[in-house]
Tab-separated table of C-alpha atoms in Angstrom:
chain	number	residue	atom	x	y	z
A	1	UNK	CA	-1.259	-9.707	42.256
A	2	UNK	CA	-4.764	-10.409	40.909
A	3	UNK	CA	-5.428	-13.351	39.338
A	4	UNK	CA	-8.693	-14.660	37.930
A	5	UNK	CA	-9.306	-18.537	37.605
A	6	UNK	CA	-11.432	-19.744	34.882
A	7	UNK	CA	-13.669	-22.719	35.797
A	8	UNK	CA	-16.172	-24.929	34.466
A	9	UNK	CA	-18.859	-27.580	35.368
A	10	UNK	CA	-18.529	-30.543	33.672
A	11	UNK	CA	-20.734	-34.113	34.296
A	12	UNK	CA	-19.323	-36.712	36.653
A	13	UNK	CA	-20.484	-39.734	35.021
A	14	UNK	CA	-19.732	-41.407	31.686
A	15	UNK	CA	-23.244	-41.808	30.977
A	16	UNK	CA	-23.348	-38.454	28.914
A	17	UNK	CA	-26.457	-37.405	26.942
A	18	UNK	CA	-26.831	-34.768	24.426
A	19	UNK	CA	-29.604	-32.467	22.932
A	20	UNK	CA	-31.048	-32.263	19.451
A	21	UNK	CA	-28.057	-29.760	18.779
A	22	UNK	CA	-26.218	-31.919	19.938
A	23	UNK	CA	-24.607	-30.152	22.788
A	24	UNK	CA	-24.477	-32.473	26.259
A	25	UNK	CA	-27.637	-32.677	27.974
A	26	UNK	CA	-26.212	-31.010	31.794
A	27	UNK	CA	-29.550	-31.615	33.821
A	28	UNK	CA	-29.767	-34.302	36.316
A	29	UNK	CA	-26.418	-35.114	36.341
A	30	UNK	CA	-23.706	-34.804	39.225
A	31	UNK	CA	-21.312	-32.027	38.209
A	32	UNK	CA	-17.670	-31.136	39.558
A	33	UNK	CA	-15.094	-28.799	38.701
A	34	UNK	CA	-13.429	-30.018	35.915
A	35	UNK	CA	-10.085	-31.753	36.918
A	36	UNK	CA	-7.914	-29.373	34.778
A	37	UNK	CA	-9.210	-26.519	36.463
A	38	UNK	CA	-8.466	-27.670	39.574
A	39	UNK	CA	-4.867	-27.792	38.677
A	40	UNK	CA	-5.203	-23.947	37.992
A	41	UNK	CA	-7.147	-23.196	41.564
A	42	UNK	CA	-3.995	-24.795	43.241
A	43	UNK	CA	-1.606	-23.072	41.079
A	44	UNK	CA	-3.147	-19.713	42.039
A	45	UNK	CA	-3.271	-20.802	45.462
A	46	UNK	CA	0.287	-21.322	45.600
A	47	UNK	CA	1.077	-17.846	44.554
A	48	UNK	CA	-1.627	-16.436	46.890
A	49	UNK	CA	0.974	-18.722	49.681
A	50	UNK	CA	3.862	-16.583	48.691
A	51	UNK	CA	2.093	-13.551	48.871
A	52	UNK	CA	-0.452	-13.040	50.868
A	53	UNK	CA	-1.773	-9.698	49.033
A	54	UNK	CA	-2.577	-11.688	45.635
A	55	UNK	CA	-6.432	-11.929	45.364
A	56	UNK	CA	-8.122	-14.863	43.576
A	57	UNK	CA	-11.427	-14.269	42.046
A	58	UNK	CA	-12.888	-17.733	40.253
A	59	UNK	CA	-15.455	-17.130	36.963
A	60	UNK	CA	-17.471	-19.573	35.909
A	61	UNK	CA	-20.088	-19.188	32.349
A	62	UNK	CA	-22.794	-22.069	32.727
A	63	UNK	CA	-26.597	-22.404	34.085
A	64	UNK	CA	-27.199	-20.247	37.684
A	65	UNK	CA	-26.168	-23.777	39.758
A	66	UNK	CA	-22.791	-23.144	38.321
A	67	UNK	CA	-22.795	-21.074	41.631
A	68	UNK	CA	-21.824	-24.409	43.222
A	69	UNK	CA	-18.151	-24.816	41.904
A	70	UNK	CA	-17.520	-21.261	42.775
A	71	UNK	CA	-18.818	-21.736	46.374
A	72	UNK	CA	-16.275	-24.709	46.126
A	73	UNK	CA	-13.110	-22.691	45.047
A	74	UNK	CA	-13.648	-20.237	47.521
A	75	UNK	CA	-14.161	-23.155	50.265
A	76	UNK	CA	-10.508	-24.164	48.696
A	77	UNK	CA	-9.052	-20.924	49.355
A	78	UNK	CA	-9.655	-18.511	46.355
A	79	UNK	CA	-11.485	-14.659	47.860
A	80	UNK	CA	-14.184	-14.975	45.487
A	81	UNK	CA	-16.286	-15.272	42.358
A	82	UNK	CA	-18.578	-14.854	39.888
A	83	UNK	CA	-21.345	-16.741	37.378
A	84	UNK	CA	-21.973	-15.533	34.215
A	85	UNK	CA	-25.102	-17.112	33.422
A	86	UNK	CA	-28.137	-16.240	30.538
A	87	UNK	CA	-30.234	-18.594	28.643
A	88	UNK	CA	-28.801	-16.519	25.381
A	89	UNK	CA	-25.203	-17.902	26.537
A	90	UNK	CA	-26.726	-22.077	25.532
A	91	UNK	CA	-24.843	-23.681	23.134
A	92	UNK	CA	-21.430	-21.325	23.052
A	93	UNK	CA	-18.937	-22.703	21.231
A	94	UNK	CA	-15.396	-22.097	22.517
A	95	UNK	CA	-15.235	-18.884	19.992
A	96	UNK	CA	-18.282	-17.418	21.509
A	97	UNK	CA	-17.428	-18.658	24.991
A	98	UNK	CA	-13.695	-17.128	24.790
A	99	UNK	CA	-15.371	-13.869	24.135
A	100	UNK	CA	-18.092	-13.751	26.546
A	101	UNK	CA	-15.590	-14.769	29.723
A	102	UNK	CA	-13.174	-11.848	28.227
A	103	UNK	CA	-15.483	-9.804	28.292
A	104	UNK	CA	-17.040	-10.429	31.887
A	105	UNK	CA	-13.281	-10.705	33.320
A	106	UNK	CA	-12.535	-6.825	31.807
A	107	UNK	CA	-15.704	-5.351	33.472
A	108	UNK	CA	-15.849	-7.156	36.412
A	109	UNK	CA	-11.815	-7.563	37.509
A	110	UNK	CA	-9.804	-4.476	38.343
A	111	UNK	CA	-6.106	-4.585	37.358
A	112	UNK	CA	-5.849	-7.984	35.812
A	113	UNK	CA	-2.654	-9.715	36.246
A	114	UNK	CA	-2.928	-13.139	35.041
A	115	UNK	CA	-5.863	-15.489	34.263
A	116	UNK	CA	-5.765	-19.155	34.536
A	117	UNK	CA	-7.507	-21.549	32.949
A	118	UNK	CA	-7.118	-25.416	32.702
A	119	UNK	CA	-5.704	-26.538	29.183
A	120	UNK	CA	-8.956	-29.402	28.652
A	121	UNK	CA	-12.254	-29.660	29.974
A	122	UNK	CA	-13.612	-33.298	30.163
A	123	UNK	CA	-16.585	-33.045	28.495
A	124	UNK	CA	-15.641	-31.027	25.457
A	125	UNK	CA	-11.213	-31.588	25.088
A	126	UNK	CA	-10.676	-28.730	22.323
A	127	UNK	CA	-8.082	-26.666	24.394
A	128	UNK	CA	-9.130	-23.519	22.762
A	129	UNK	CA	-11.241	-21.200	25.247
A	130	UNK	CA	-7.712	-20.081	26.968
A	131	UNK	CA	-6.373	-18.800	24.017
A	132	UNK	CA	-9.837	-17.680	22.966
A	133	UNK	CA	-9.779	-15.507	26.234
A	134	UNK	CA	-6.310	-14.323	25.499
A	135	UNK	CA	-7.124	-13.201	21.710
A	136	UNK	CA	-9.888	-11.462	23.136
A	137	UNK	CA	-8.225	-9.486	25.711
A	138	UNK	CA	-4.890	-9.310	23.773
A	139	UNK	CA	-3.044	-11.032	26.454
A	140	UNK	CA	-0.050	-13.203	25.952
A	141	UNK	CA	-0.751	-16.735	26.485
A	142	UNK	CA	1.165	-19.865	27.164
A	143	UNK	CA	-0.186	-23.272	26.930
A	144	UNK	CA	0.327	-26.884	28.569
A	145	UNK	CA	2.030	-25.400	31.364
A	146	UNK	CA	2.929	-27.734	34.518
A	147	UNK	CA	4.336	-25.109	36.999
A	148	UNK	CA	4.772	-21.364	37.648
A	149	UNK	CA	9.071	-21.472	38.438
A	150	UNK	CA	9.055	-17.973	39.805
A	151	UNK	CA	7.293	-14.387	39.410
A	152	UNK	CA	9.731	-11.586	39.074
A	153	UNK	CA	8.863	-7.557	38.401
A	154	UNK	CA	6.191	-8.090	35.477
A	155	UNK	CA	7.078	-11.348	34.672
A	156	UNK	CA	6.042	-15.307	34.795
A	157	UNK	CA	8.445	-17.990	34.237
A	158	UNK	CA	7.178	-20.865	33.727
A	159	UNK	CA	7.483	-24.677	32.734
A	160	UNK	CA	5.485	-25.716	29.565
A	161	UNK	CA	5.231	-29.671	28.533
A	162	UNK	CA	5.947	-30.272	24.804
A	163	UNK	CA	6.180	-32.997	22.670
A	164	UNK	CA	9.589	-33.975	23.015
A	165	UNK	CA	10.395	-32.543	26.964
A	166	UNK	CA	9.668	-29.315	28.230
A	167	UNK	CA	10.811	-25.683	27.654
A	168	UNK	CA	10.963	-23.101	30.413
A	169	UNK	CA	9.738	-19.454	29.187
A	170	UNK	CA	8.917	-16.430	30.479
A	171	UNK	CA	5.693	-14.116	29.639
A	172	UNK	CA	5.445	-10.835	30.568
A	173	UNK	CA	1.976	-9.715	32.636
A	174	UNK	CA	-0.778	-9.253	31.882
A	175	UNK	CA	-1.174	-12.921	30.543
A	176	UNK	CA	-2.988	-16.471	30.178
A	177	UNK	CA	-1.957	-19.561	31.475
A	178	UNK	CA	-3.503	-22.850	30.399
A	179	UNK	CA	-2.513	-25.612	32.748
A	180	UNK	CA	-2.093	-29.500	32.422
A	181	UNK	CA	-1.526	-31.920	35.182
A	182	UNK	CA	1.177	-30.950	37.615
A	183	UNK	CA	3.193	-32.756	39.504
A	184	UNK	CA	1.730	-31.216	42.951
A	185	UNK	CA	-1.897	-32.246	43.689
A	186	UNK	CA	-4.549	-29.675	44.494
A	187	UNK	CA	-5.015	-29.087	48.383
A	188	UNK	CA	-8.384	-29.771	50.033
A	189	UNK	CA	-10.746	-27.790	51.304
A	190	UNK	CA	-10.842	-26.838	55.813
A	191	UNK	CA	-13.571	-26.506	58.041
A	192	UNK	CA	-13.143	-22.565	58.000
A	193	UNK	CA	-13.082	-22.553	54.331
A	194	UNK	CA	-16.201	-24.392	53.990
A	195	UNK	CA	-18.004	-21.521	56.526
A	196	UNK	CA	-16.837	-18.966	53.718
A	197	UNK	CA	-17.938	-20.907	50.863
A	198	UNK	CA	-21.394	-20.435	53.157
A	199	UNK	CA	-21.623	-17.031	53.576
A	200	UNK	CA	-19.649	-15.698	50.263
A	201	UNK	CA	-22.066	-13.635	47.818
A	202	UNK	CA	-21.936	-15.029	44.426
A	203	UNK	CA	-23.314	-12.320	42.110
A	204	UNK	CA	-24.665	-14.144	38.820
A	205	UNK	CA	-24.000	-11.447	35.790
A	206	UNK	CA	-26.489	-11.740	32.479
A	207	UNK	CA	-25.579	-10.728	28.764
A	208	UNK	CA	-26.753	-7.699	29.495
A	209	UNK	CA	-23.457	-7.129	32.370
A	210	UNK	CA	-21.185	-8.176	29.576
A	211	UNK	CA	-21.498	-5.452	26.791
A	212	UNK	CA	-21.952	-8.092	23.995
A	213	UNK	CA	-24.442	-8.269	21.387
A	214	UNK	CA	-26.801	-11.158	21.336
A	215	UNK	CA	-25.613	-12.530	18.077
A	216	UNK	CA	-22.317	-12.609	19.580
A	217	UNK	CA	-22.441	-14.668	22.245
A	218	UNK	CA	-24.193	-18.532	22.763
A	219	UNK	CA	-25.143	-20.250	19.555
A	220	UNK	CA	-26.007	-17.372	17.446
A	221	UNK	CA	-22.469	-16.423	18.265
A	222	UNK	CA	-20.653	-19.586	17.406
A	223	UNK	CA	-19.273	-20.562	14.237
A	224	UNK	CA	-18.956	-23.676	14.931
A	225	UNK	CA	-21.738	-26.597	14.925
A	226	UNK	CA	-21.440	-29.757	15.972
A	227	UNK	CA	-23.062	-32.228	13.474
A	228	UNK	CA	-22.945	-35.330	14.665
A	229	UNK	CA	-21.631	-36.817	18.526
A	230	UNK	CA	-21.500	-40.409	19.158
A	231	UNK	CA	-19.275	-42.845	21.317
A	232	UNK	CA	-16.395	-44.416	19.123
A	233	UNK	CA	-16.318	-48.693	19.256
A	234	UNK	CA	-14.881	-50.318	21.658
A	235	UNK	CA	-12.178	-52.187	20.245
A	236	UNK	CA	-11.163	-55.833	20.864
A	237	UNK	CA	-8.474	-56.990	22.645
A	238	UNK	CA	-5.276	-57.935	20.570
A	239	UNK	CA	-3.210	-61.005	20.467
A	240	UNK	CA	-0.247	-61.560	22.533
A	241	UNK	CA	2.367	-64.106	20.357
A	242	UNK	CA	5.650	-65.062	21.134
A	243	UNK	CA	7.520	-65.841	18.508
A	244	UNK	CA	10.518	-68.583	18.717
A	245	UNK	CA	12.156	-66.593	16.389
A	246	UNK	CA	12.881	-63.634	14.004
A	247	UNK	CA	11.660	-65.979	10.866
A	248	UNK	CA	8.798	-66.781	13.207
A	249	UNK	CA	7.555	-63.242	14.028
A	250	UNK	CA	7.711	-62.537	10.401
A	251	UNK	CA	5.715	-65.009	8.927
A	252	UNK	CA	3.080	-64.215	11.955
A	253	UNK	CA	3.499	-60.785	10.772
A	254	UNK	CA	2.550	-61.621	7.248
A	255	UNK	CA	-0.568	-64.352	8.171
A	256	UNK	CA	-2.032	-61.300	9.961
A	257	UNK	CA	-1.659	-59.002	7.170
A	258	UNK	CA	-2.746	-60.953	4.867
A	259	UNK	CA	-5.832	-62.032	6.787
């Protein structure tokens, strides 16, 4: 099985910043791989444990020291990776973005199985670049997915988290999986995996490697604009009252409606 693993860099700190347009301001901050994503590394991981033939590539779309998370996966377990990196990329929304990964994944991965992605990223939340991918590529794609059950012949079942339980389904390959939180944590990395994180070549592929037109891809591709971004207010504390009894809690009820 091949599997590709889409990843992103996202800020470690709550002190986020953002630019004119405003998009968030990524230099001089301490970047990870966003937590989500690291639920999909260990997923694939966990396939590549029950078959040692599945290969792992991770793909990540962000500025060239991107190459860092990627050295990371591959320090986790995962055979490889890529950056797709251009200054004409800036500013993607997760239309453009959706596109430009689909596009690097079908001329850079051979016989695509499955691609997972995680279902947020921290610094953005919209849960759409998964799908985005899968529109693109005209894969099949399930969302908010906590586990891969079992893969069978050309198919995936799996458990997906809904609103009011979960449902188990099963997709048929090639396909997208956007993960949430699962109940297993992700692994850490060994001493030998670190020495290949070392030594791995991380090729970095431009606009140009994609096939996409400029004014398809970064903010010229995005139909989206953010307008305004600001912190919400923190709210205050409420009121703990114990009422002594149900006439009580009503007429508390009512003084604090009525102000």
């Amino acid at each position: 099985m091949n599997i590709a693993v889409c990843i992103k860099q996202v800020p470690d700190t709550a002190d986020i910043k953002w630019t004119e347009n405003n998009t968030i301001q990524r230099e001089g901050l301490e970047s990870i791989i966003n937590p989500f994503d690291m639920y999909a590394i260990e997923t694939a991981l966990k396939l590549k444990d029950k078959d040692k033939t599945t290969n792992i590539t991770t793909l990540t779309m962000g500025p060239p020291q991107a190459e860092e998370i990627i050295r990371s996966s591959i320090a986790l377990g995962v055979d490889g990776g890529f950056v797709i990196t251009d200054k004409k990329f800036a500013g993607a929304d997760t239309a453009a973005t959706g596109r430009t990964l689909a596009a690097a994944i079908k001329k850079n991965i051979e016989n695509l199985d499955l691609i997972i992605c995680g279902q947020f990223a921290t610094d953005g939340d919209t849960a759409q670049t998964g799908p985005a991918i899968s529109v693109n590529l005209n894969y099949p794609v399930v969302t908010y997915v906590k586990e891969i059950i079992s893969v069978e012949n050309e198919y995936l079942t799996v458990k997906k988290e809904t609103e009011d339980g979960a449902e188990i389904l099963k997709v048929k390959l090639p396909a997208v999986l956007c993960m949430l939180k699962c109940d297993y944590e992700p692994r850490r990395p060994l001493i030998n995996g670190f020495k290949q994180a070392q030594i791995a070549e991380i090729p970095h592929y431009s606009l140009a490697d994609t096939g996409l037109e400029p004014e398809n891809v970064g903010i010229k591709g995005s139909p989206t604009y953010v307008s305004k971004a600001f912190r919400p207010e923190q709210k205050q504390g409420g009121e703990i009252y114990v009422p002594q009894s149900t006439t009580d809690a009503v007429d508390k009820i009512l003084e604090a409606l009525n102000g």
